[in-house]
Short mmCIF file of C-alpha atoms in Angstrom, two decimals:
data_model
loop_
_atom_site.label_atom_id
_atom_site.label_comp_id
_atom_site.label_asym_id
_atom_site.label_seq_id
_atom_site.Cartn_x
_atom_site.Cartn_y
_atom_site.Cartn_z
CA UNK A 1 31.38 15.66 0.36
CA UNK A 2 28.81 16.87 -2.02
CA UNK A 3 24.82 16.07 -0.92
CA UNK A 4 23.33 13.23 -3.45
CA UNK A 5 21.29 13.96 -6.20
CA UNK A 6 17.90 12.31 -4.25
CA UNK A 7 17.40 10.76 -0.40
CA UNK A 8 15.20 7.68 0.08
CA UNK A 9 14.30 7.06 3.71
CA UNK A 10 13.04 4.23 5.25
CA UNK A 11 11.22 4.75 8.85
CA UNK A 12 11.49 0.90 10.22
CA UNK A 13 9.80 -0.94 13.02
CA UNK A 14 9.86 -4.12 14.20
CA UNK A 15 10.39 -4.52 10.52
CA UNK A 16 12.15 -7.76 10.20
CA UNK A 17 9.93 -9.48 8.18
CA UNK A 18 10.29 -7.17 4.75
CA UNK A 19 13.24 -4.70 5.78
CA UNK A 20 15.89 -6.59 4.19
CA UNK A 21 13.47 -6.73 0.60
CA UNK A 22 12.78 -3.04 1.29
CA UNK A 23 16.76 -2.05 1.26
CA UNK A 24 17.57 -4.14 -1.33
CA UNK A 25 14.92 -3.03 -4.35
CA UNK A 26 16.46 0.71 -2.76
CA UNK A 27 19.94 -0.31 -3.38
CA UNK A 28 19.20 -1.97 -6.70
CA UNK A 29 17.92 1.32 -7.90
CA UNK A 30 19.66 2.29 -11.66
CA UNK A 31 20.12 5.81 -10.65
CA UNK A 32 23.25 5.91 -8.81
CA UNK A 33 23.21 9.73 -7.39
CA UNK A 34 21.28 8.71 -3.53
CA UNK A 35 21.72 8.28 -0.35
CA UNK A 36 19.43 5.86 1.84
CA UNK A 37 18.76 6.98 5.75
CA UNK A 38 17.27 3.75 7.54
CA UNK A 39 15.55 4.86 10.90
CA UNK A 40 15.19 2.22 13.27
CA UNK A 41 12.63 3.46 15.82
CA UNK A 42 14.05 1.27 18.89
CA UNK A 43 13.08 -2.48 17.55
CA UNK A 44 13.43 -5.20 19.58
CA UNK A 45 13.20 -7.92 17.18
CA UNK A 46 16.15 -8.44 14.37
CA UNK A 47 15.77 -5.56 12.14
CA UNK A 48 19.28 -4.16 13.90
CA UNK A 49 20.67 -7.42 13.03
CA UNK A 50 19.35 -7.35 9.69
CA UNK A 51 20.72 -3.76 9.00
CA UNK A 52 23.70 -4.64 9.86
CA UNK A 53 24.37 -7.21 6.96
CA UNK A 54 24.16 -4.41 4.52
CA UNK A 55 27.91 -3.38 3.35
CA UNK A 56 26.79 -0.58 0.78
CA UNK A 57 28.38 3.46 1.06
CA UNK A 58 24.76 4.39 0.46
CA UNK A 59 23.77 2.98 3.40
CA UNK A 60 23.45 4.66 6.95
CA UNK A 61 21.75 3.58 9.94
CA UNK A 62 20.20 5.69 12.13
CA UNK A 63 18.17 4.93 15.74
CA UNK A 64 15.72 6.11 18.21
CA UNK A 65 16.71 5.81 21.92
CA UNK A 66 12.94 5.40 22.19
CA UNK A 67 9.90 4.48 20.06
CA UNK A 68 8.58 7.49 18.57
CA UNK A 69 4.95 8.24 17.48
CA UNK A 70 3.95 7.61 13.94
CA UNK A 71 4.39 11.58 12.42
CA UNK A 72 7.67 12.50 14.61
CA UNK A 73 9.14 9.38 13.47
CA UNK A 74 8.65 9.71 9.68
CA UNK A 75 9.29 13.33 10.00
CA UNK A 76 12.94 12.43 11.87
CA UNK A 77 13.64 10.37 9.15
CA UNK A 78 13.19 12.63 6.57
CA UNK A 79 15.51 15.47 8.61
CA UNK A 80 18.27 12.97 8.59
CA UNK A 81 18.44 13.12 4.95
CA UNK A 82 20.48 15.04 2.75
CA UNK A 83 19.52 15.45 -0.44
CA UNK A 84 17.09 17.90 -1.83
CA UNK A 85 14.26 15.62 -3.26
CA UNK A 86 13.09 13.20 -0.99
CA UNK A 87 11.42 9.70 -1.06
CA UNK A 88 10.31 7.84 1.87
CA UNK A 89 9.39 4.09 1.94
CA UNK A 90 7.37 1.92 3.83
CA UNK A 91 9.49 -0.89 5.56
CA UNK A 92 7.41 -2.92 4.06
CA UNK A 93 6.94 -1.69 0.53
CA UNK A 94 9.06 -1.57 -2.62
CA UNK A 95 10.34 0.04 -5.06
CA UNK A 96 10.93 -0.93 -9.06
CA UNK A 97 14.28 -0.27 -10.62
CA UNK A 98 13.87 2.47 -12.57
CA UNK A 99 11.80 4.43 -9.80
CA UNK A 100 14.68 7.10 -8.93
CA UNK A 101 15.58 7.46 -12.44
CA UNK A 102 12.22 7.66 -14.09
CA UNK A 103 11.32 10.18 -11.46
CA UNK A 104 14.42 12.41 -10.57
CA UNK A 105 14.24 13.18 -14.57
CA UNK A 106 10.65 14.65 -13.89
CA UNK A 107 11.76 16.50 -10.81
CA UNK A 108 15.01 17.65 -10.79
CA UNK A 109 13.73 18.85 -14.65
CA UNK A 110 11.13 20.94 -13.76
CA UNK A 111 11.39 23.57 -11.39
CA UNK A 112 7.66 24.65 -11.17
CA UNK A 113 6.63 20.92 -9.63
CA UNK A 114 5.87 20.74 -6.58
CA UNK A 115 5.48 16.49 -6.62
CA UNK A 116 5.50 13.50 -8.53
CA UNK A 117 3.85 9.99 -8.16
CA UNK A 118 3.98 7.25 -9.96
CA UNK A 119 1.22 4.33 -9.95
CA UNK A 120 2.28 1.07 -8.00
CA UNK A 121 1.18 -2.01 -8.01
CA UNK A 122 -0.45 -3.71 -4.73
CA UNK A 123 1.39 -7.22 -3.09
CA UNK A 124 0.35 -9.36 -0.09
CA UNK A 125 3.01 -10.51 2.08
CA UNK A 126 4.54 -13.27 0.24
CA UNK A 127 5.10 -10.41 -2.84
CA UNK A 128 2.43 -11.94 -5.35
CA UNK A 129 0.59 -9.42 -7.09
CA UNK A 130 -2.71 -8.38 -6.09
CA UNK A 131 -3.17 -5.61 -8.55
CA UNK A 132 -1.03 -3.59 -10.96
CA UNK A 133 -0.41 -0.16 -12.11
CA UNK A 134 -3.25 1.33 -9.32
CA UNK A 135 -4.04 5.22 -8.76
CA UNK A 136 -3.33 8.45 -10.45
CA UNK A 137 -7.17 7.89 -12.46
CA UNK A 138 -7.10 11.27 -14.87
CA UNK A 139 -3.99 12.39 -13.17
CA UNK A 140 -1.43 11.21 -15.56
CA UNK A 141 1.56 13.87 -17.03
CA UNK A 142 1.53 17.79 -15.47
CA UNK A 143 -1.66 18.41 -13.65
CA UNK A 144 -2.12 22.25 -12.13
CA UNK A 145 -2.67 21.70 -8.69
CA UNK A 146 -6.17 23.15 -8.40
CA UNK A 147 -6.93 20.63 -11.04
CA UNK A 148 -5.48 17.56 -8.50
CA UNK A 149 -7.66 19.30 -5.31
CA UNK A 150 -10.82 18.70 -7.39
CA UNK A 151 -9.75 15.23 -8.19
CA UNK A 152 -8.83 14.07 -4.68
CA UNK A 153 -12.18 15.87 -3.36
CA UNK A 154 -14.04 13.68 -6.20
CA UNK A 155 -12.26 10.70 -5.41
CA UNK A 156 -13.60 10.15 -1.71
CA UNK A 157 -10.72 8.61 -0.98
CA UNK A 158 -6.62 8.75 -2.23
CA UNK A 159 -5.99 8.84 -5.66
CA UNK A 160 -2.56 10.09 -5.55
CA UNK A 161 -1.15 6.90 -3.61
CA UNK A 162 1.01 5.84 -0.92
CA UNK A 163 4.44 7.88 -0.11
CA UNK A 164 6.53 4.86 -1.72
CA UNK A 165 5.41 6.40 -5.17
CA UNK A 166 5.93 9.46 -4.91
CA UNK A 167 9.14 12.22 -4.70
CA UNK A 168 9.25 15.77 -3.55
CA UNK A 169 11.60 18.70 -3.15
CA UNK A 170 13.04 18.79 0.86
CA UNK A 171 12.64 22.49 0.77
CA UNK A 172 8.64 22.37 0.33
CA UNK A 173 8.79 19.72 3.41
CA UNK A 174 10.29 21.79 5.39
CA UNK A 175 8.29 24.84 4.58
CA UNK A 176 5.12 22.96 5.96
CA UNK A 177 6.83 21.37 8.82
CA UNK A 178 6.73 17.93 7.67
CA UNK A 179 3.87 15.01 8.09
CA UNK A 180 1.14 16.32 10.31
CA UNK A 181 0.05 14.03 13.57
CA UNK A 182 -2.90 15.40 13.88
CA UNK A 183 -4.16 13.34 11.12
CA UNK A 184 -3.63 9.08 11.65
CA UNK A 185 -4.47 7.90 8.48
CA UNK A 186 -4.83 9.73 5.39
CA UNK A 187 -1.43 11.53 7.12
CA UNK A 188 0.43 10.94 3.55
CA UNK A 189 -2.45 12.53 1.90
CA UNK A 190 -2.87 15.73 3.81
CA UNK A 191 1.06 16.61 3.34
CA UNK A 192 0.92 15.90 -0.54
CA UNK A 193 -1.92 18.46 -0.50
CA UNK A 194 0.66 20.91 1.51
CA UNK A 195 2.90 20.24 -1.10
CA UNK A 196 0.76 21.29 -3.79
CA UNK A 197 0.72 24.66 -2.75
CA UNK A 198 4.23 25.02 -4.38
CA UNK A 199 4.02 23.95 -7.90
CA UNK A 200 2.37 21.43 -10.35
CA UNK A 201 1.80 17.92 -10.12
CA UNK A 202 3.28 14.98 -12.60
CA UNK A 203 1.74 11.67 -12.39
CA UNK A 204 3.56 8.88 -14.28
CA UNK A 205 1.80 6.57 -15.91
CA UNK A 206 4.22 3.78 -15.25
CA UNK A 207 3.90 1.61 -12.33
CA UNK A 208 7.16 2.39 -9.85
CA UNK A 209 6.56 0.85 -6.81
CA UNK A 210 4.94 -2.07 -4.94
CA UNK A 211 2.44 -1.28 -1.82
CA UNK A 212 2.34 -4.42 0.39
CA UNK A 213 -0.77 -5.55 1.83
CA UNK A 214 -1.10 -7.65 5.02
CA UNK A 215 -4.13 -9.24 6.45
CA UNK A 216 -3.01 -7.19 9.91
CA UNK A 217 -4.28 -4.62 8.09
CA UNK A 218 -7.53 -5.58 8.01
CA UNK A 219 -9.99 -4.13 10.94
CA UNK A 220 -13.52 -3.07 10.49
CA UNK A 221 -13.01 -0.16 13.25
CA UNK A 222 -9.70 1.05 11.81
CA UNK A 223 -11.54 1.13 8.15
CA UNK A 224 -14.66 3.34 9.84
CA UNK A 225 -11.83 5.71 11.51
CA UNK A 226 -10.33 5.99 7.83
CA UNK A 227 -13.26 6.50 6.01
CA UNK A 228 -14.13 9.54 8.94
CA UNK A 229 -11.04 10.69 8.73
CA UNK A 230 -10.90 10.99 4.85
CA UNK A 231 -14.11 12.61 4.59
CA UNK A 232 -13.44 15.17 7.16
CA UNK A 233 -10.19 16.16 4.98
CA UNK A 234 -12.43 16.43 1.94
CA UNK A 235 -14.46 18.54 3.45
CA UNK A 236 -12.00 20.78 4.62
CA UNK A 237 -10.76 20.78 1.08
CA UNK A 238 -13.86 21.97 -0.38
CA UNK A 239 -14.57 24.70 2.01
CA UNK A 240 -10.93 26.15 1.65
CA UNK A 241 -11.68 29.02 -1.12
CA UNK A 242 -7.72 28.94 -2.72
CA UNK A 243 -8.73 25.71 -4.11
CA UNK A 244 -12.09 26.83 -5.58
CA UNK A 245 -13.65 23.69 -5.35
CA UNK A 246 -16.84 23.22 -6.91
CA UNK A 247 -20.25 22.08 -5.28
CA UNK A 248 -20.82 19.29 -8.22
CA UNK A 249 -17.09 18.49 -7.04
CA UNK A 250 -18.28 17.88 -3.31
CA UNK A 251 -21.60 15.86 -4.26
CA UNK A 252 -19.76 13.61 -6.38
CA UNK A 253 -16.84 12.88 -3.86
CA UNK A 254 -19.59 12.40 -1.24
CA UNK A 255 -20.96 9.66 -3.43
CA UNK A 256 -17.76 8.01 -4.61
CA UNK A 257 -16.78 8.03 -0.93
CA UNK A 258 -18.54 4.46 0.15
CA UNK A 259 -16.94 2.72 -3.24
CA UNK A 260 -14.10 3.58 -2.94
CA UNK A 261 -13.75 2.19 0.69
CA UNK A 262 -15.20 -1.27 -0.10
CA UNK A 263 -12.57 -1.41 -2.99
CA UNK A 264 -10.37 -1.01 -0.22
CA UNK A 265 -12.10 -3.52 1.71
CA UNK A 266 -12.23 -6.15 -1.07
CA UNK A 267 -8.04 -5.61 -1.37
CA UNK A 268 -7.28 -5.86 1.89
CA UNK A 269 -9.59 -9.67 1.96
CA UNK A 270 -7.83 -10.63 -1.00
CA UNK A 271 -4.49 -9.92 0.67
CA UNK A 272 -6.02 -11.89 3.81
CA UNK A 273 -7.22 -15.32 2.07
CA UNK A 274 -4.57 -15.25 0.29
CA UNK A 275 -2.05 -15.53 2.84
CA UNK A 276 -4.35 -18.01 4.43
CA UNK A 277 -4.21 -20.26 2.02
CA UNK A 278 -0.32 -20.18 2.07
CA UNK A 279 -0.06 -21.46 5.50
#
């Protein structure tokens, strides 16, 4: 049996609440040519249950005898895969339609890209729309990946977006041995930068995918961590000398930084009253 065209995996825990919108906007995908690995790191709620009421031949199952840690989790979900370009997917998030199509063409097309993203839009739990067609700011169509460096060191935070959006080649995964734990939160981040190192960069301008926000998400001492985190990883950036990042490129991200975490803040509040006012 030939390997599909693309894999989309889906790391899940205690995922209940979204998994079953998850699979399905995978499953209702117009490209045909995919497989979908679901890895259920040892729930105890119903998302085995839930699983099991999918009947689809692009559907497997796969699950940890324990709970595994954030980065050996999402990187044993993408080694269960086949195929050699790779998505993987929030349990929580969503994809649009068109996604695999729109960006397999790009791919698969192109031999000298390394990744693609597309913009997404941003839900709250109950799926309303918070804000559409986010990210990818001056990063739109093929972008040399020095070019993207400079961007995400003037951003201060992550322009390229979350790993729902974007699609990259199994081979270059494996070559930098996957999602690194040594970094918590901007862990999506620091591998699309590993990525780079192979190839271009192709930024649709199309939104593709939905990012869910939760009030959970919301903690002033998880947001600090971030914003540490993310500037630590800028400034790594900037000092590496392959990227020849400029000084005027490290004073600007510097003072972009603080925005661009209270226009995280204000998302993640919006996400929060608004599922307050639901109940």
């Amino acid at each position: 049996m030939s390997a599909p065209a693309v894999s989309v995996c889906v790391p899940a825990y205690q995922a209940e609440r979204y998994l079953a919108d998850t699979v399905s906007s995978v499953l209702s995908q117009t490209f045909a040519d995919f497989e979908l690995v679901v890895l259920d790191n040892a729930s105890t709620d119903r998302t085995p249950e839930i699983l099991a009421g999918f009947c689809d031949p692009r559907l497997r199952v796969v699950r940890n005898e324990r709970v595994l840690p954030l980065a050996d989790n999402w990187n044993r979900a993408v080694a269960e895969t086949t195929g050699p370009l790779v998505k993987l997917v929030c349990a929580d998030d969503l994809l649009h339609p068109r996604c695999l199509e729109r960006q397999h063409a790009v791919l698969a097309g192109d031999p000298a890209l390394a990744l693609v993203c597309s913009r997404r839009d941003l839900i709250n739990e109950e799926a309303r729309l918070i804000s559409r067609n986010r990210g990818l700011r001056g990063l739109v169509g093929r972008v040399p990946s020095p070019v993207v460096i400079r961007k995400i060191v003037r951003h201060g935070g992550n322009p390229l977006g979350e790993p729902g959006g974007a699609l990259f080649r199994r081979e270059h995964f494996d070559a930098v041995k996957g999602f690194d734990a040594r970094w918590q939160f901007p862990m999506d981040l620091a591998l699309w930068i590993r990525l780079l190192e192979f190839g271009d960069f192709y930024g649709m301008r199309e939104s593709l995918a939905a990012f869910r926000i939760g009030r959970g998400s919301v903690s002033a001492r998880a947001q600090r961590a971030e914003y540490a985190e993310q500037r630590y990883l800028s400034e790594r950036l900037a000092a590496d000398p392959e990227w020849d990042v400029r000084r005027r490129d490290r004073l600007v991200g510097a003072a972009k930084a603080p925005g661009a975490r209270l226009r995280r803040q204000a998302l993640f509040l919006i996400a929060k009253r608004q599922a307050e006012r639901a109940e």
